[in-house]
Short mmCIF file of C-alpha atoms in Angstrom, two decimals:
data_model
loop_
_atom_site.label_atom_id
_atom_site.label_comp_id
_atom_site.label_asym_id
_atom_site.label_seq_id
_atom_site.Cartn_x
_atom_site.Cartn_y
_atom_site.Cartn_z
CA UNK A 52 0.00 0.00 0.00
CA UNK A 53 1.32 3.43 -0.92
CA UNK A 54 1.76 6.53 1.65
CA UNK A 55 -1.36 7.94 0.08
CA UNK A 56 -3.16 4.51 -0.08
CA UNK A 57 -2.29 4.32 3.61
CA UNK A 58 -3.70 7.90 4.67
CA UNK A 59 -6.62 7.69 2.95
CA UNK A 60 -7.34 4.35 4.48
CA UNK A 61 -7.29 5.89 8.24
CA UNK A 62 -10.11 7.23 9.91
CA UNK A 63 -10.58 10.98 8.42
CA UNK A 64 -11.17 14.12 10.03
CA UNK A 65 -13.35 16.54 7.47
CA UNK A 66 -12.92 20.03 8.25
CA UNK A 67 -14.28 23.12 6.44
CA UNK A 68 -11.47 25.91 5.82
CA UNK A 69 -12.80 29.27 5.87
CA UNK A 70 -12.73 29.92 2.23
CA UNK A 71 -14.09 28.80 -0.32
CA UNK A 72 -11.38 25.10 -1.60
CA UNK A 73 -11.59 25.38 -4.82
CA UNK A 74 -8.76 27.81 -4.87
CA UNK A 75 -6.26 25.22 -4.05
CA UNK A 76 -3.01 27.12 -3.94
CA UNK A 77 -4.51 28.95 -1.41
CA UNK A 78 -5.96 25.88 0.74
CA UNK A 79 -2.65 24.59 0.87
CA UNK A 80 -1.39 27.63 2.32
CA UNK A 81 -3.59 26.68 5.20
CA UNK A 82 -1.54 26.08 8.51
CA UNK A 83 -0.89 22.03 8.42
CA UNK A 84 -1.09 20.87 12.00
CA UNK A 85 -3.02 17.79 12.45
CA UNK A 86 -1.94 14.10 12.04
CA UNK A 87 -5.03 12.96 10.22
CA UNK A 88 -6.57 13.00 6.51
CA UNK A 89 -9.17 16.22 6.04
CA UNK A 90 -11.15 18.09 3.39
CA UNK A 91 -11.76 21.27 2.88
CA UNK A 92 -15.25 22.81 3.16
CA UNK A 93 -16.80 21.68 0.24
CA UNK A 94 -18.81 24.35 -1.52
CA UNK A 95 -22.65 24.70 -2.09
CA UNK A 96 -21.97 24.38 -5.58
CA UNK A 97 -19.69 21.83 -4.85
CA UNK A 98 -16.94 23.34 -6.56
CA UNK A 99 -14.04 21.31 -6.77
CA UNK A 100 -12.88 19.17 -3.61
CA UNK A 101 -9.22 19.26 -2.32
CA UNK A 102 -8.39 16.40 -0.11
CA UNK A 103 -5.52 17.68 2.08
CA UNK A 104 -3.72 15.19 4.45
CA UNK A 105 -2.29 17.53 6.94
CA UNK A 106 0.35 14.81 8.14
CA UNK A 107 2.79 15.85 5.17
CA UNK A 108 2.89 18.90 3.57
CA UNK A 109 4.82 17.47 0.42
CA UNK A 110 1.55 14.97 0.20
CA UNK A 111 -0.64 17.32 0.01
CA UNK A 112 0.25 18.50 -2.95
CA UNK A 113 0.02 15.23 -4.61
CA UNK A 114 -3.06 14.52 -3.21
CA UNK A 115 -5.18 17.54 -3.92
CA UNK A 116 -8.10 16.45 -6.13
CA UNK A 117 -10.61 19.00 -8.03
CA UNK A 118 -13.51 18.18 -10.33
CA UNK A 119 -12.96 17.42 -13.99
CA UNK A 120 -14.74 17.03 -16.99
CA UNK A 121 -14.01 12.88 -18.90
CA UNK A 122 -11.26 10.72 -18.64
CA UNK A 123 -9.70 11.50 -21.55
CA UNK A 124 -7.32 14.81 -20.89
CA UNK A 125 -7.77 18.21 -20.46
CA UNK A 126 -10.18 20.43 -22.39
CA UNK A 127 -9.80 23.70 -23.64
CA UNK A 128 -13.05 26.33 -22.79
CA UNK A 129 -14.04 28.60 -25.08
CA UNK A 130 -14.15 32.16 -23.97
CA UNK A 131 -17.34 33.92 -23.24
CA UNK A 132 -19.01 35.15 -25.74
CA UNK A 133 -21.61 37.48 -25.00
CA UNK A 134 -21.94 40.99 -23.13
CA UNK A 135 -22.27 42.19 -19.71
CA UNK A 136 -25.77 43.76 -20.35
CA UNK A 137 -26.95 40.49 -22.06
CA UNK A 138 -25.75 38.63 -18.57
CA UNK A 139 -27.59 40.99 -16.70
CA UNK A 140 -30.85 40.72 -18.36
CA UNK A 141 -30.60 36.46 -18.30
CA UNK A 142 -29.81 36.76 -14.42
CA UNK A 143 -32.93 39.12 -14.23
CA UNK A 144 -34.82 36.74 -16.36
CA UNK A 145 -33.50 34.15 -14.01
CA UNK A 146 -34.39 35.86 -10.76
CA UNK A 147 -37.92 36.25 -11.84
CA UNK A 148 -38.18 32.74 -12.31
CA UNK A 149 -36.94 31.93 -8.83
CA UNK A 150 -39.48 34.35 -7.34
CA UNK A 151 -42.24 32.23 -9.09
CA UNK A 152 -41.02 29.29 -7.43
CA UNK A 153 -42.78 27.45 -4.93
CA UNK A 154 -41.64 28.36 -1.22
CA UNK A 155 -40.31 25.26 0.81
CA UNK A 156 -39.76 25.70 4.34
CA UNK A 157 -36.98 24.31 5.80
CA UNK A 158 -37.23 23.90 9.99
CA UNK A 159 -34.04 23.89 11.94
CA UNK A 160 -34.40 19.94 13.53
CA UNK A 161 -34.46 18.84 9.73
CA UNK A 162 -31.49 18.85 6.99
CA UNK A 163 -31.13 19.68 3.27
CA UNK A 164 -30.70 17.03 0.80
CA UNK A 165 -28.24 17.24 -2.34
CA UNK A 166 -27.28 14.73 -4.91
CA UNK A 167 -25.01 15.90 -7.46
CA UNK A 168 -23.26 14.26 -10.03
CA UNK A 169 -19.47 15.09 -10.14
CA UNK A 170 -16.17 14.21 -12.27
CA UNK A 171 -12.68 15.21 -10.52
CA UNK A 172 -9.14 15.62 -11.38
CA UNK A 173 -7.12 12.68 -9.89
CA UNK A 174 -3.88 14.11 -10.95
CA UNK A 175 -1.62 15.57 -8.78
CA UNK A 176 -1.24 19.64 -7.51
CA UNK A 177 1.81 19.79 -9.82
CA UNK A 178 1.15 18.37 -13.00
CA UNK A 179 -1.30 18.45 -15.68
CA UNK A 180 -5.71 17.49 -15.30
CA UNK A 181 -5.99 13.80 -15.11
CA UNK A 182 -9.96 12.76 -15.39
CA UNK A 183 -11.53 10.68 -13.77
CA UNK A 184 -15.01 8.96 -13.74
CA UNK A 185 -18.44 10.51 -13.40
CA UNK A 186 -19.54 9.68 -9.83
CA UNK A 187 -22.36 10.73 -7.16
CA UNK A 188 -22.11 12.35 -4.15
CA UNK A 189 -24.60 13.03 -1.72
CA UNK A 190 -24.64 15.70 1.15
CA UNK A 191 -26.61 16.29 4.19
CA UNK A 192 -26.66 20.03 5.68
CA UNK A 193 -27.59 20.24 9.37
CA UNK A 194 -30.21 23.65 9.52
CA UNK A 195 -29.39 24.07 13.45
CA UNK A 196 -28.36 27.50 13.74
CA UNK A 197 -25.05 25.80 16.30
CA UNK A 198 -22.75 27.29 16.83
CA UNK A 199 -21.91 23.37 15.47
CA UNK A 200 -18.57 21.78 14.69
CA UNK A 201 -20.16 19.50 12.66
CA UNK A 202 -22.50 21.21 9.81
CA UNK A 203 -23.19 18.42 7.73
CA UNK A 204 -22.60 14.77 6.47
CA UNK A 205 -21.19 14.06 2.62
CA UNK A 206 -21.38 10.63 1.15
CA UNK A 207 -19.25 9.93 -2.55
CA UNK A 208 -20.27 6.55 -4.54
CA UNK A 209 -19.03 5.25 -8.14
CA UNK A 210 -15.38 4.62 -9.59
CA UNK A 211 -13.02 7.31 -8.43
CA UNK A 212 -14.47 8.92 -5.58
CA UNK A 213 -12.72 9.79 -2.78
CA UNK A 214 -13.43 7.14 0.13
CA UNK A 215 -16.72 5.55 -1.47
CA UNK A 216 -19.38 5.11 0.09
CA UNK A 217 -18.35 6.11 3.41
CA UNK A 218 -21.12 8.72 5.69
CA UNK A 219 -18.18 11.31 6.37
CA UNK A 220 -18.74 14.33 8.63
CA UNK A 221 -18.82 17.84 7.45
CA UNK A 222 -16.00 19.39 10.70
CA UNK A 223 -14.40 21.93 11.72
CA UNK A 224 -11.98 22.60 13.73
CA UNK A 225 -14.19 25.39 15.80
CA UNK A 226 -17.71 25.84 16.07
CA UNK A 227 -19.67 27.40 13.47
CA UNK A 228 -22.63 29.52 13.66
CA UNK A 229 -25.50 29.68 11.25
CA UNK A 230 -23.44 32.12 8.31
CA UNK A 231 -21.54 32.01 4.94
CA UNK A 232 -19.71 28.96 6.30
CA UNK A 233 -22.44 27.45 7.72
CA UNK A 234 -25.80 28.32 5.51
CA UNK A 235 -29.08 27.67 6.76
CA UNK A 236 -32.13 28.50 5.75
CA UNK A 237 -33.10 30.77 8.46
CA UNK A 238 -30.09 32.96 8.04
CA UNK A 239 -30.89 32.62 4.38
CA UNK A 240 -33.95 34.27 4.95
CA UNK A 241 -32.72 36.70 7.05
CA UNK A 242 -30.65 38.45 4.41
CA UNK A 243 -31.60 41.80 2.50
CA UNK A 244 -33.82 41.05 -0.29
CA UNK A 245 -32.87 44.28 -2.10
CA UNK A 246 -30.55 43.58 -4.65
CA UNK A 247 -28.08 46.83 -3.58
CA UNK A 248 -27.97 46.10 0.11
CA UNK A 249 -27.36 42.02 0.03
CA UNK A 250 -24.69 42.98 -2.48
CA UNK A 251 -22.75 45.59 -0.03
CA UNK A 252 -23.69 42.80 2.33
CA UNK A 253 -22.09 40.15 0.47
CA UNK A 254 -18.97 42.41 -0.39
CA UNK A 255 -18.01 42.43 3.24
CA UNK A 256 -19.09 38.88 4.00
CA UNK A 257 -16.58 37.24 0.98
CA UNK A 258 -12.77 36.78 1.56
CA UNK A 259 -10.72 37.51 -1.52
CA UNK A 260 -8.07 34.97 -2.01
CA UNK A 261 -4.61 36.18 -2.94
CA UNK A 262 -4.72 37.71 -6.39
CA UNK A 263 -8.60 37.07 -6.89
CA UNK A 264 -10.76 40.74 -6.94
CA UNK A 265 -13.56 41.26 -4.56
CA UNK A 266 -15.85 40.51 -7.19
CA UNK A 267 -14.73 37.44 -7.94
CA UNK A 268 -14.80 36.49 -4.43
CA UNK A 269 -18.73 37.81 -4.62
CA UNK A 270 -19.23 35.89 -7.62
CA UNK A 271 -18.06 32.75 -6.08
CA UNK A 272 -19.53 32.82 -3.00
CA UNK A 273 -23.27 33.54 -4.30
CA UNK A 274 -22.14 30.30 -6.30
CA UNK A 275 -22.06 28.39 -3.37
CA UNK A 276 -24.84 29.79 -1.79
CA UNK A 277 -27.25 29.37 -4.71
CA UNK A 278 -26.23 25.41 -5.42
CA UNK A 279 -26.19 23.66 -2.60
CA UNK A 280 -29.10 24.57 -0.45
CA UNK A 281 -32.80 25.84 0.01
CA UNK A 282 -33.54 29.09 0.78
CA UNK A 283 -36.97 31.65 -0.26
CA UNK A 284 -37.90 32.44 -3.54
CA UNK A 285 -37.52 36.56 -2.58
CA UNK A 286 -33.93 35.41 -1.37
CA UNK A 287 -32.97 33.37 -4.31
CA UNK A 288 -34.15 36.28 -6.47
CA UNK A 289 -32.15 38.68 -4.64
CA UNK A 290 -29.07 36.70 -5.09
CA UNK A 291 -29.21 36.60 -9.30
CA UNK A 292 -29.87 39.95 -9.42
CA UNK A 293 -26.84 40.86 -6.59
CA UNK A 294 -24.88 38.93 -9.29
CA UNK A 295 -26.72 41.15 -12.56
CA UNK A 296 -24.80 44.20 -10.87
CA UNK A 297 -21.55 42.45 -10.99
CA UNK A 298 -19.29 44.69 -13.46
CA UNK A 299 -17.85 41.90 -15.93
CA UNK A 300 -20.49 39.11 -15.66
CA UNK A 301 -20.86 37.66 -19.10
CA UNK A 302 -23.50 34.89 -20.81
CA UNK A 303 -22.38 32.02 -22.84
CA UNK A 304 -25.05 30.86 -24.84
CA UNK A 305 -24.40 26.68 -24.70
CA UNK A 306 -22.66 25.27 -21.58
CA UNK A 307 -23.06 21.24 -20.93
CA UNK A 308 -23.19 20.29 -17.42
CA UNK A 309 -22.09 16.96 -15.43
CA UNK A 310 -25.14 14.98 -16.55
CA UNK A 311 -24.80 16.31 -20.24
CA UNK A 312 -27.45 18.72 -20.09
CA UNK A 313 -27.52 21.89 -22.70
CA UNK A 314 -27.65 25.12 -20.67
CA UNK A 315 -27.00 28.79 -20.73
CA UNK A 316 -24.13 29.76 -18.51
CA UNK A 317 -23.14 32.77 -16.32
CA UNK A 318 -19.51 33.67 -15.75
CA UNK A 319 -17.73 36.21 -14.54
CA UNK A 320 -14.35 37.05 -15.77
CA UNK A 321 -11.09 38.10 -13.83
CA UNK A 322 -7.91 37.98 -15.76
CA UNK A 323 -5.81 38.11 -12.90
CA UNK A 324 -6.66 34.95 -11.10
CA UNK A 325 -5.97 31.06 -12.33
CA UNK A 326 -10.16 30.14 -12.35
CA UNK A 327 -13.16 30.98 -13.37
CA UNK A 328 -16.51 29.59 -12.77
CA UNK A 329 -19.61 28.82 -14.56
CA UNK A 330 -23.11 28.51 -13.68
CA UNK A 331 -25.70 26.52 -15.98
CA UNK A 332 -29.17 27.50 -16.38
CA UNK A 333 -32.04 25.79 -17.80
CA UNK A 334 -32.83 27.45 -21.15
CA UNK A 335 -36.44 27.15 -20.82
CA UNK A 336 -37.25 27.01 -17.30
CA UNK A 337 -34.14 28.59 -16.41
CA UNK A 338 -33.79 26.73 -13.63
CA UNK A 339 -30.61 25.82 -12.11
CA UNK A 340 -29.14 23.12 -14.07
CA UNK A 341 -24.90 22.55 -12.22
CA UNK A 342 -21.71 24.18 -13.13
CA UNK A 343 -18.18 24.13 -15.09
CA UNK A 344 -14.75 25.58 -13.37
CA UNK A 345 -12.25 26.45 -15.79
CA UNK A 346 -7.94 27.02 -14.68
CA UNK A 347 -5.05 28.30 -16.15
CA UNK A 348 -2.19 27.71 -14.06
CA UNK A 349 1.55 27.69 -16.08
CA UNK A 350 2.92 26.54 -13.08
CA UNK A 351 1.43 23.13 -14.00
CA UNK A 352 2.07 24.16 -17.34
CA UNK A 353 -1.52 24.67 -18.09
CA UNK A 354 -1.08 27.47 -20.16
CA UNK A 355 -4.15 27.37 -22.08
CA UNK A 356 -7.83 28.00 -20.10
CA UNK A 357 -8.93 24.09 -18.97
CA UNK A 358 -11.77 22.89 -18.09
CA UNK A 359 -11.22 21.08 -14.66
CA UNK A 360 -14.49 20.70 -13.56
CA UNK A 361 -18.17 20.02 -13.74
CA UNK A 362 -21.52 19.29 -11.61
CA UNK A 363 -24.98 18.75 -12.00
CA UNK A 364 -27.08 18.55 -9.64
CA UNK A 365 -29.79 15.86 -9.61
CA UNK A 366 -32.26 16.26 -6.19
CA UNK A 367 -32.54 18.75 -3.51
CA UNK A 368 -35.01 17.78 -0.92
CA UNK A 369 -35.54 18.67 2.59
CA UNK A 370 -35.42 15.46 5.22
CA UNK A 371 -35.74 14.22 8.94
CA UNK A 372 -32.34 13.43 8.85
CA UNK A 373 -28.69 12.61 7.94
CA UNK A 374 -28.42 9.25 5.97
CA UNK A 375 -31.96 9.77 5.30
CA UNK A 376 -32.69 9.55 1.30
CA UNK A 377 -35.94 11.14 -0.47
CA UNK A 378 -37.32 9.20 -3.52
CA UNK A 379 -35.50 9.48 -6.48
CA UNK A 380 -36.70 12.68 -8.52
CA UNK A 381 -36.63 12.50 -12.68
CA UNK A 382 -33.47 14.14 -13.65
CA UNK A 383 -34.31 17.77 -15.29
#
C-alpha cells in the first residue's frame, strides 16, 4: 500500500477551511497541523474538492483532487461570448423565475438534501488534469443555527471517488454559527432582499483569495450559496440579481453540465486569477441546471484555459435526517 493509499485508508477528520477550496493554492497555504486526513469545506456548488492530508505537507500537494470534466485529458473552454448587459438581463430573467417558485420551508431539527453528479481531477497539484469517472455524491446540511462543529454529512459513490461510500462528517476545527460557512435556511432568509444592500452585504461577508478581486470572491460565493441549499424564492431572487450588478459578468449561450445537459451559462471574468466559474441555467425554465470551473495555471504548465471541472445537480429535498434519502426525482 502506498503513503497515500495508507492515509486515505485511516479514519478521516473533514474540516471546512474558511474559504471557499476550490482555490487550491490557497488551501494549501492553510496552517498544516493535524496528524489525520481532512477536506476542505466543500462548496454549495460543490466546486471542486481538495483532499488535504495535513500529516505531510509534500503529500498534500500530490493529493489535492478538483472536479474534472471525462477521462480523456484536459479540455480547452471557449471564452465567453456574449456581453455584460446580455448577462444581466438572463440573471434578471432568471431571478424572476426563482421568485415564481414554490416556497419550501426548511425547519431547523431537519437537513437539506443534495445529490449531485461530479467528475474530478485525480492528478496531482503539480502536473497536468488527469480525469476521472463521473460519480455521485450526496450531502446532508444540518439547519441548526449551532454554533456546530459538525454542519453536515457528505457521502461519494461510483469509480473514483474519494473514500466511497463512506457517511463522512462535514467538521471543523471550531464551532460554526449559522453564516456564509455554515448556511441555513433561516439565516438565508434573514438576508436583505434588495438587490443593492445584500450585495454591499455580500462584499463584506466574501474573503478575496490572494490575487482574486472582490468581485470574484462575490461571484463565487453567491455560487455556493445558490447550489447547494434551500432558501426563499424573494432570497434566491435577490441573489441573481446581486450577481446582474456584478461589473464583468458575461452569458455564454451553450454550456453542458455533469449529466450532459444543454444550458446557458453565467460567468464572470477576472484575468488576474488562475479560475473561473460557470453557472448553468435551464434554457427554458431557467432553472438551475450545475456548473463548469475552468484554470489556467503555467505553473502546472496549463497554459491554455482548462476545463477542470463540472456538476450537475440531480435532487434537492428537505429530510428528517442525515443518511436519510428522499425518492429518487426524474433528472431535469
Amino acid at each position: 500500500m502506498s503513503e497515500a493509499e495508507e492515509l486515505l485508508s485511516t479514519p478521516a477528520e473533514w474540516d471546512l477551511p474558511p474559504e471557499r477550496h476550490r482555490h487550491f493554492k490557497d488551501v494549501l497555504m492553510q496552517q498544516i497541523d493535524h496528524d489525520t486526513a481532512v477536506t476542505p469545506r466543500r462548496s454549495r456548488f460543490l466546486r471542486p474538492a481538495v483532499l488535504v492530508p495535513l500529516a505531510s505537507a509534500a503529500l498534500a500537494g500530490a493529493l489535492l483532487v478538483t472536479l474534472s470534466v471525462d477521462g480523456r485529458g484536459p479540455a480547452t473552454g471557449p471564452a465567453p461570448s456574449a456581453t455584460t448587459a446580455g448577462a444581466s438581463v438572463t440573471l434578471n430573467r432568471i431571478a424572476t423565475a426563482a421568485m415564481a417558485s414554490d416556497t419550501v420551508r426548511v425547519r431547523d431539527y431537519q437537513f437539506v438534501y443534495v445529490r449531485t453528479l461530479v467528475r474530478e481531477n485525480m492528478g496531482d497539484f503539480s502536473g497536468p488534469v488527469r480525469l476521472g469517472a463521473l460519480h455521485t455524491e450526496e450531502r446532508w446540511t444540518s439547519q441548526e443555527p449551532g454554533p456546530l462543529r459538525v454542519t453536515g454529512w457528505i457521502k461519494a459513490s461510483g469509480k473514483d471517488a474519494i473514500m466511497p461510500d463512506q457517511m463522512l462528517p462535514i467538521e471543523s476545527p471550531d464551532p460554526r454559527p449559522a453564516g456564509v460557512d455554515h448556511p441555513t435556511y433561516r439565516w438565508l432568509a434573514s438576508l436583505p432582499t434588495d438587490p443593492d444592500a445584500l450585495l454591499a452585504r455580500l462584499r463584506k461577508e466574501a474573503r478575496p483569495a490572494e490575487g482574486e478581486s472582490r468581485d470574484q470572491a462575490v461571484f463565487s460565493l453567491i455560487g455556493d450559496l445558490i447550489g447547494g441549499t434551500i432558501m426563499p424564492p424573494a432570497n434566491a431572487a435577490a441573489f441573481y440579481k446581486a450577481a446582474a450588478k456584478l461589473p464583468g459578468v458575461r452569458e455564454i449561450p451553450d454550456a453542458v453540465d455533469a449529466a450532459g445537459r444543454h444550458g446557458i451559462a453565467i460567468t464572470l471574468d477576472d484575468t488576474g486569477f488562475a479560475t473561473r466559474d460557470e453557472w448553468i441555467f435551464d434554457k427554458e425554465t431557467l432553472a438551475l441546471l450545475g456548473s463548469r470551473f475552468y484554470v489556467t495555471d503555467p505553473d502546472r504548465g496549463i497554459t491554455t484555459e482548462t476545463l477542470f471541472g463540472t456538476t450537475a445537480v440531480m435532487q434537492t429535498a428537505v429530510v428528517g435526517g442525515k443518511g436519510e434519502v428522499p425518492a429518487r426525482a426524474a433528472a431535469r
